[in-house]
């Protein structure tokens, strides 16, 4: 499918996104042994523990969200961003990662939607490629070496379940993604 998009002149690295930033889940980062974090020398700073945490509201905009801020704001008019992301107590963690990916992506699932799906629906009115047909709000904890996630999840879930209150990550603002043409860090 990527070849199809390339033939159409669509570069996945240039697709736009809108995110709702939040505090990073450093509580969980501290529980992962440093040697388990996945690192990609070609993209330093992009993998490992996620220090620029966010809930992606929509990825796949045909245009960079910074260039269509007025339109993004227009479709989000009346939508209220939640104050914080609250991790689910029942099934707080999930692993993502395609079969060819060299990593497992550990993500936190929300205890309830808090309007993320509404923002996704509103933003979907803008021209975009539906790269993820089943929208699932989440906060990325980080990227670990392929296969390590299944060993880490039990300890991370136990640590979350032992907390007196659910893990809450304060939202810090709407994020329109990288500036147009800006490469990945």
PDB file of C-alpha atoms in Angstrom:
ATOM      1  CA  UNK A   1       0.000   0.000   0.000  1.00  0.00           C
ATOM      2  CA  UNK A   2       2.894   2.366   0.726  1.00  0.00           C
ATOM      3  CA  UNK A   3       3.990   1.964  -2.922  1.00  0.00           C
ATOM      4  CA  UNK A   4       0.513   3.077  -4.041  1.00  0.00           C
ATOM      5  CA  UNK A   5       0.773   6.247  -1.974  1.00  0.00           C
ATOM      6  CA  UNK A   6       4.286   6.907  -3.284  1.00  0.00           C
ATOM      7  CA  UNK A   7       2.999   6.626  -6.876  1.00  0.00           C
ATOM      8  CA  UNK A   8       0.320   9.163  -5.978  1.00  0.00           C
ATOM      9  CA  UNK A   9       3.000  11.508  -4.605  1.00  0.00           C
ATOM     10  CA  UNK A  10       1.965  11.091  -0.970  1.00  0.00           C
ATOM     11  CA  UNK A  11       4.834  10.979   1.536  1.00  0.00           C
ATOM     12  CA  UNK A  12       3.787   9.428   4.866  1.00  0.00           C
ATOM     13  CA  UNK A  13       6.529  11.392   6.633  1.00  0.00           C
ATOM     14  CA  UNK A  14       4.839  14.619   5.511  1.00  0.00           C
ATOM     15  CA  UNK A  15       1.242  13.809   6.516  1.00  0.00           C
ATOM     16  CA  UNK A  16      -0.167  16.194   9.087  1.00  0.00           C
ATOM     17  CA  UNK A  17      -1.526  15.451  12.535  1.00  0.00           C
ATOM     18  CA  UNK A  18      -3.261  17.113  15.451  1.00  0.00           C
ATOM     19  CA  UNK A  19      -2.467  15.992  18.981  1.00  0.00           C
ATOM     20  CA  UNK A  20      -3.374  16.860  22.522  1.00  0.00           C
ATOM     21  CA  UNK A  21      -0.122  17.048  24.484  1.00  0.00           C
ATOM     22  CA  UNK A  22       0.159  15.724  28.028  1.00  0.00           C
ATOM     23  CA  UNK A  23       2.736  15.035  30.699  1.00  0.00           C
ATOM     24  CA  UNK A  24       4.928  12.011  29.891  1.00  0.00           C
ATOM     25  CA  UNK A  25       4.281   8.804  31.865  1.00  0.00           C
ATOM     26  CA  UNK A  26       7.706   8.901  33.553  1.00  0.00           C
ATOM     27  CA  UNK A  27       6.378   6.750  36.407  1.00  0.00           C
ATOM     28  CA  UNK A  28       6.301   3.865  33.910  1.00  0.00           C
ATOM     29  CA  UNK A  29       9.568   4.819  32.167  1.00  0.00           C
ATOM     30  CA  UNK A  30      11.406   4.273  35.446  1.00  0.00           C
ATOM     31  CA  UNK A  31      10.203   0.644  35.529  1.00  0.00           C
ATOM     32  CA  UNK A  32      11.709  -0.315  32.155  1.00  0.00           C
ATOM     33  CA  UNK A  33      15.354  -1.453  32.196  1.00  0.00           C
ATOM     34  CA  UNK A  34      17.402   0.930  30.005  1.00  0.00           C
ATOM     35  CA  UNK A  35      18.644  -1.904  27.757  1.00  0.00           C
ATOM     36  CA  UNK A  36      15.029  -2.749  26.784  1.00  0.00           C
ATOM     37  CA  UNK A  37      14.341   0.597  25.082  1.00  0.00           C
ATOM     38  CA  UNK A  38      14.434   0.463  21.280  1.00  0.00           C
ATOM     39  CA  UNK A  39      16.750   2.986  19.612  1.00  0.00           C
ATOM     40  CA  UNK A  40      17.084   3.720  15.894  1.00  0.00           C
ATOM     41  CA  UNK A  41      20.394   5.399  14.989  1.00  0.00           C
ATOM     42  CA  UNK A  42      18.802   6.788  11.796  1.00  0.00           C
ATOM     43  CA  UNK A  43      16.139   8.583  13.847  1.00  0.00           C
ATOM     44  CA  UNK A  44      17.697   9.555  17.188  1.00  0.00           C
ATOM     45  CA  UNK A  45      15.189  10.905  19.675  1.00  0.00           C
ATOM     46  CA  UNK A  46      12.193   9.356  17.923  1.00  0.00           C
ATOM     47  CA  UNK A  47      12.097   6.043  19.789  1.00  0.00           C
ATOM     48  CA  UNK A  48      12.744   4.846  23.343  1.00  0.00           C
ATOM     49  CA  UNK A  49      10.703   6.351  26.182  1.00  0.00           C
ATOM     50  CA  UNK A  50       8.155   8.888  24.910  1.00  0.00           C
ATOM     51  CA  UNK A  51       9.075  12.219  26.444  1.00  0.00           C
ATOM     52  CA  UNK A  52       6.728  14.303  24.267  1.00  0.00           C
ATOM     53  CA  UNK A  53       3.568  12.475  25.262  1.00  0.00           C
ATOM     54  CA  UNK A  54       0.253  13.160  23.569  1.00  0.00           C
ATOM     55  CA  UNK A  55      -3.059  11.715  22.465  1.00  0.00           C
ATOM     56  CA  UNK A  56      -3.186  11.766  18.660  1.00  0.00           C
ATOM     57  CA  UNK A  57      -6.554  13.172  17.665  1.00  0.00           C
ATOM     58  CA  UNK A  58      -5.997  12.616  13.918  1.00  0.00           C
ATOM     59  CA  UNK A  59      -3.002  11.534  11.865  1.00  0.00           C
ATOM     60  CA  UNK A  60      -3.020  11.552   8.077  1.00  0.00           C
ATOM     61  CA  UNK A  61      -3.997  15.104   7.140  1.00  0.00           C
ATOM     62  CA  UNK A  62      -3.111  15.760   3.500  1.00  0.00           C
ATOM     63  CA  UNK A  63      -1.711  19.148   4.554  1.00  0.00           C
ATOM     64  CA  UNK A  64       0.440  20.002   7.516  1.00  0.00           C
ATOM     65  CA  UNK A  65      -1.867  21.122  10.342  1.00  0.00           C
ATOM     66  CA  UNK A  66       0.277  24.226  10.927  1.00  0.00           C
ATOM     67  CA  UNK A  67      -0.639  25.453   7.433  1.00  0.00           C
ATOM     68  CA  UNK A  68      -4.384  24.975   8.023  1.00  0.00           C
ATOM     69  CA  UNK A  69      -4.631  26.034  11.675  1.00  0.00           C
ATOM     70  CA  UNK A  70      -7.701  28.181  11.042  1.00  0.00           C
ATOM     71  CA  UNK A  71      -9.526  25.215   9.502  1.00  0.00           C
ATOM     72  CA  UNK A  72      -8.408  22.875  12.306  1.00  0.00           C
ATOM     73  CA  UNK A  73      -9.650  25.371  14.877  1.00  0.00           C
ATOM     74  CA  UNK A  74     -12.897  25.778  12.939  1.00  0.00           C
ATOM     75  CA  UNK A  75     -13.773  22.071  12.969  1.00  0.00           C
ATOM     76  CA  UNK A  76     -12.802  21.863  16.659  1.00  0.00           C
ATOM     77  CA  UNK A  77     -14.912  24.915  17.583  1.00  0.00           C
ATOM     78  CA  UNK A  78     -17.014  24.062  20.639  1.00  0.00           C
ATOM     79  CA  UNK A  79     -14.939  20.979  21.495  1.00  0.00           C
ATOM     80  CA  UNK A  80     -13.539  21.063  25.013  1.00  0.00           C
ATOM     81  CA  UNK A  81     -10.206  19.417  25.618  1.00  0.00           C
ATOM     82  CA  UNK A  82     -10.148  17.303  28.781  1.00  0.00           C
ATOM     83  CA  UNK A  83      -7.928  18.458  31.636  1.00  0.00           C
ATOM     84  CA  UNK A  84      -6.091  15.158  31.894  1.00  0.00           C
ATOM     85  CA  UNK A  85      -5.686  11.692  30.423  1.00  0.00           C
ATOM     86  CA  UNK A  86      -6.664   9.035  32.963  1.00  0.00           C
ATOM     87  CA  UNK A  87      -5.257   5.531  32.440  1.00  0.00           C
ATOM     88  CA  UNK A  88      -7.706   2.648  32.558  1.00  0.00           C
ATOM     89  CA  UNK A  89      -7.659   0.551  35.738  1.00  0.00           C
ATOM     90  CA  UNK A  90      -9.014  -2.617  34.041  1.00  0.00           C
ATOM     91  CA  UNK A  91      -6.831  -2.894  30.933  1.00  0.00           C
ATOM     92  CA  UNK A  92      -4.400   0.014  31.082  1.00  0.00           C
ATOM     93  CA  UNK A  93      -1.741  -1.137  28.626  1.00  0.00           C
ATOM     94  CA  UNK A  94      -1.606  -2.464  25.098  1.00  0.00           C
ATOM     95  CA  UNK A  95       1.142  -3.348  22.632  1.00  0.00           C
ATOM     96  CA  UNK A  96       1.243  -1.977  19.099  1.00  0.00           C
ATOM     97  CA  UNK A  97       3.700  -2.766  16.352  1.00  0.00           C
ATOM     98  CA  UNK A  98       3.404  -4.193  12.901  1.00  0.00           C
ATOM     99  CA  UNK A  99       4.790  -7.612  12.004  1.00  0.00           C
ATOM    100  CA  UNK A 100       7.861  -6.048  10.374  1.00  0.00           C
ATOM    101  CA  UNK A 101       8.457  -3.417  13.048  1.00  0.00           C
ATOM    102  CA  UNK A 102      11.695  -3.822  15.034  1.00  0.00           C
ATOM    103  CA  UNK A 103       9.961  -2.655  18.212  1.00  0.00           C
ATOM    104  CA  UNK A 104       6.939  -3.110  20.468  1.00  0.00           C
ATOM    105  CA  UNK A 105       5.104   0.127  21.198  1.00  0.00           C
ATOM    106  CA  UNK A 106       3.647   0.207  24.721  1.00  0.00           C
ATOM    107  CA  UNK A 107       0.614   2.463  25.054  1.00  0.00           C
ATOM    108  CA  UNK A 108      -1.694   3.537  27.872  1.00  0.00           C
ATOM    109  CA  UNK A 109      -5.402   3.208  27.251  1.00  0.00           C
ATOM    110  CA  UNK A 110      -7.829   5.752  28.721  1.00  0.00           C
ATOM    111  CA  UNK A 111     -10.320   4.823  31.414  1.00  0.00           C
ATOM    112  CA  UNK A 112     -12.968   6.611  29.363  1.00  0.00           C
ATOM    113  CA  UNK A 113     -13.023   8.545  26.107  1.00  0.00           C
ATOM    114  CA  UNK A 114     -13.274  12.129  27.452  1.00  0.00           C
ATOM    115  CA  UNK A 115     -14.148  13.431  23.988  1.00  0.00           C
ATOM    116  CA  UNK A 116     -11.106  12.176  22.052  1.00  0.00           C
ATOM    117  CA  UNK A 117     -13.363  10.341  19.564  1.00  0.00           C
ATOM    118  CA  UNK A 118     -15.450  13.496  19.102  1.00  0.00           C
ATOM    119  CA  UNK A 119     -12.302  15.483  18.244  1.00  0.00           C
ATOM    120  CA  UNK A 120     -11.246  12.688  15.855  1.00  0.00           C
ATOM    121  CA  UNK A 121     -14.654  12.772  14.136  1.00  0.00           C
ATOM    122  CA  UNK A 122     -14.540  16.560  13.803  1.00  0.00           C
ATOM    123  CA  UNK A 123     -10.977  16.566  12.426  1.00  0.00           C
ATOM    124  CA  UNK A 124     -11.919  13.804   9.975  1.00  0.00           C
ATOM    125  CA  UNK A 125     -13.935  16.432   8.085  1.00  0.00           C
ATOM    126  CA  UNK A 126     -10.603  17.785   6.825  1.00  0.00           C
ATOM    127  CA  UNK A 127      -8.941  16.115   3.811  1.00  0.00           C
ATOM    128  CA  UNK A 128      -6.956  13.167   5.133  1.00  0.00           C
ATOM    129  CA  UNK A 129      -5.888   9.595   4.528  1.00  0.00           C
ATOM    130  CA  UNK A 130      -7.469   7.217   7.000  1.00  0.00           C
ATOM    131  CA  UNK A 131      -4.237   5.477   8.034  1.00  0.00           C
ATOM    132  CA  UNK A 132      -5.771   3.979  11.188  1.00  0.00           C
ATOM    133  CA  UNK A 133      -9.389   2.939  10.441  1.00  0.00           C
ATOM    134  CA  UNK A 134     -10.160   2.026  14.067  1.00  0.00           C
ATOM    135  CA  UNK A 135      -9.383   5.120  16.110  1.00  0.00           C
ATOM    136  CA  UNK A 136      -8.209   4.238  19.616  1.00  0.00           C
ATOM    137  CA  UNK A 137      -7.164   7.086  21.874  1.00  0.00           C
ATOM    138  CA  UNK A 138      -3.943   6.312  23.733  1.00  0.00           C
ATOM    139  CA  UNK A 139      -0.751   7.771  25.156  1.00  0.00           C
ATOM    140  CA  UNK A 140       2.486   6.157  24.033  1.00  0.00           C
ATOM    141  CA  UNK A 141       4.688   5.055  26.931  1.00  0.00           C
ATOM    142  CA  UNK A 142       7.560   4.198  24.604  1.00  0.00           C
ATOM    143  CA  UNK A 143       9.176   1.800  22.175  1.00  0.00           C
ATOM    144  CA  UNK A 144      10.966  -1.309  23.413  1.00  0.00           C
ATOM    145  CA  UNK A 145      12.934  -3.986  21.574  1.00  0.00           C
ATOM    146  CA  UNK A 146      10.666  -6.353  19.622  1.00  0.00           C
ATOM    147  CA  UNK A 147       9.420  -9.144  21.912  1.00  0.00           C
ATOM    148  CA  UNK A 148      10.290  -7.331  25.175  1.00  0.00           C
ATOM    149  CA  UNK A 149       6.811  -5.840  25.585  1.00  0.00           C
ATOM    150  CA  UNK A 150       5.174  -9.115  26.594  1.00  0.00           C
ATOM    151  CA  UNK A 151       7.670  -9.472  29.441  1.00  0.00           C
ATOM    152  CA  UNK A 152       7.308  -5.886  30.617  1.00  0.00           C
ATOM    153  CA  UNK A 153       3.492  -5.585  30.553  1.00  0.00           C
ATOM    154  CA  UNK A 154       2.797  -7.711  33.672  1.00  0.00           C
ATOM    155  CA  UNK A 155       5.138  -5.606  35.846  1.00  0.00           C
ATOM    156  CA  UNK A 156       3.879  -2.325  34.431  1.00  0.00           C
ATOM    157  CA  UNK A 157       0.238  -3.348  34.883  1.00  0.00           C
ATOM    158  CA  UNK A 158       0.942  -4.489  38.448  1.00  0.00           C
ATOM    159  CA  UNK A 159       2.541  -1.121  39.247  1.00  0.00           C
ATOM    160  CA  UNK A 160      -0.490   0.677  37.826  1.00  0.00           C
ATOM    161  CA  UNK A 161      -2.940  -1.520  39.757  1.00  0.00           C
ATOM    162  CA  UNK A 162      -1.092  -0.887  43.036  1.00  0.00           C
ATOM    163  CA  UNK A 163      -1.586   2.870  42.778  1.00  0.00           C
ATOM    164  CA  UNK A 164      -4.209   4.315  45.134  1.00  0.00           C
ATOM    165  CA  UNK A 165      -5.592   6.463  42.337  1.00  0.00           C
ATOM    166  CA  UNK A 166      -5.522   5.998  38.551  1.00  0.00           C
ATOM    167  CA  UNK A 167      -2.555   7.446  36.701  1.00  0.00           C
ATOM    168  CA  UNK A 168      -3.518  10.903  35.430  1.00  0.00           C
ATOM    169  CA  UNK A 169      -1.431  12.857  32.937  1.00  0.00           C
ATOM    170  CA  UNK A 170      -2.320  16.558  32.694  1.00  0.00           C
ATOM    171  CA  UNK A 171      -3.030  17.818  29.184  1.00  0.00           C
ATOM    172  CA  UNK A 172      -0.865  20.795  28.276  1.00  0.00           C
ATOM    173  CA  UNK A 173      -2.374  21.983  24.997  1.00  0.00           C
ATOM    174  CA  UNK A 174      -3.275  21.342  21.390  1.00  0.00           C
ATOM    175  CA  UNK A 175      -0.340  20.448  19.141  1.00  0.00           C
ATOM    176  CA  UNK A 176      -0.458  20.975  15.363  1.00  0.00           C
ATOM    177  CA  UNK A 177       2.517  18.699  14.703  1.00  0.00           C
ATOM    178  CA  UNK A 178       5.875  19.387  13.137  1.00  0.00           C
ATOM    179  CA  UNK A 179       6.350  22.535  11.134  1.00  0.00           C
ATOM    180  CA  UNK A 180       5.965  22.046   7.394  1.00  0.00           C
ATOM    181  CA  UNK A 181       9.030  20.269   5.990  1.00  0.00           C
ATOM    182  CA  UNK A 182      10.565  19.762   9.432  1.00  0.00           C
ATOM    183  CA  UNK A 183      12.211  16.332   9.605  1.00  0.00           C
ATOM    184  CA  UNK A 184      11.675  13.889  12.433  1.00  0.00           C
ATOM    185  CA  UNK A 185      14.030  14.646  15.322  1.00  0.00           C
TER     186      UNK A 185
END
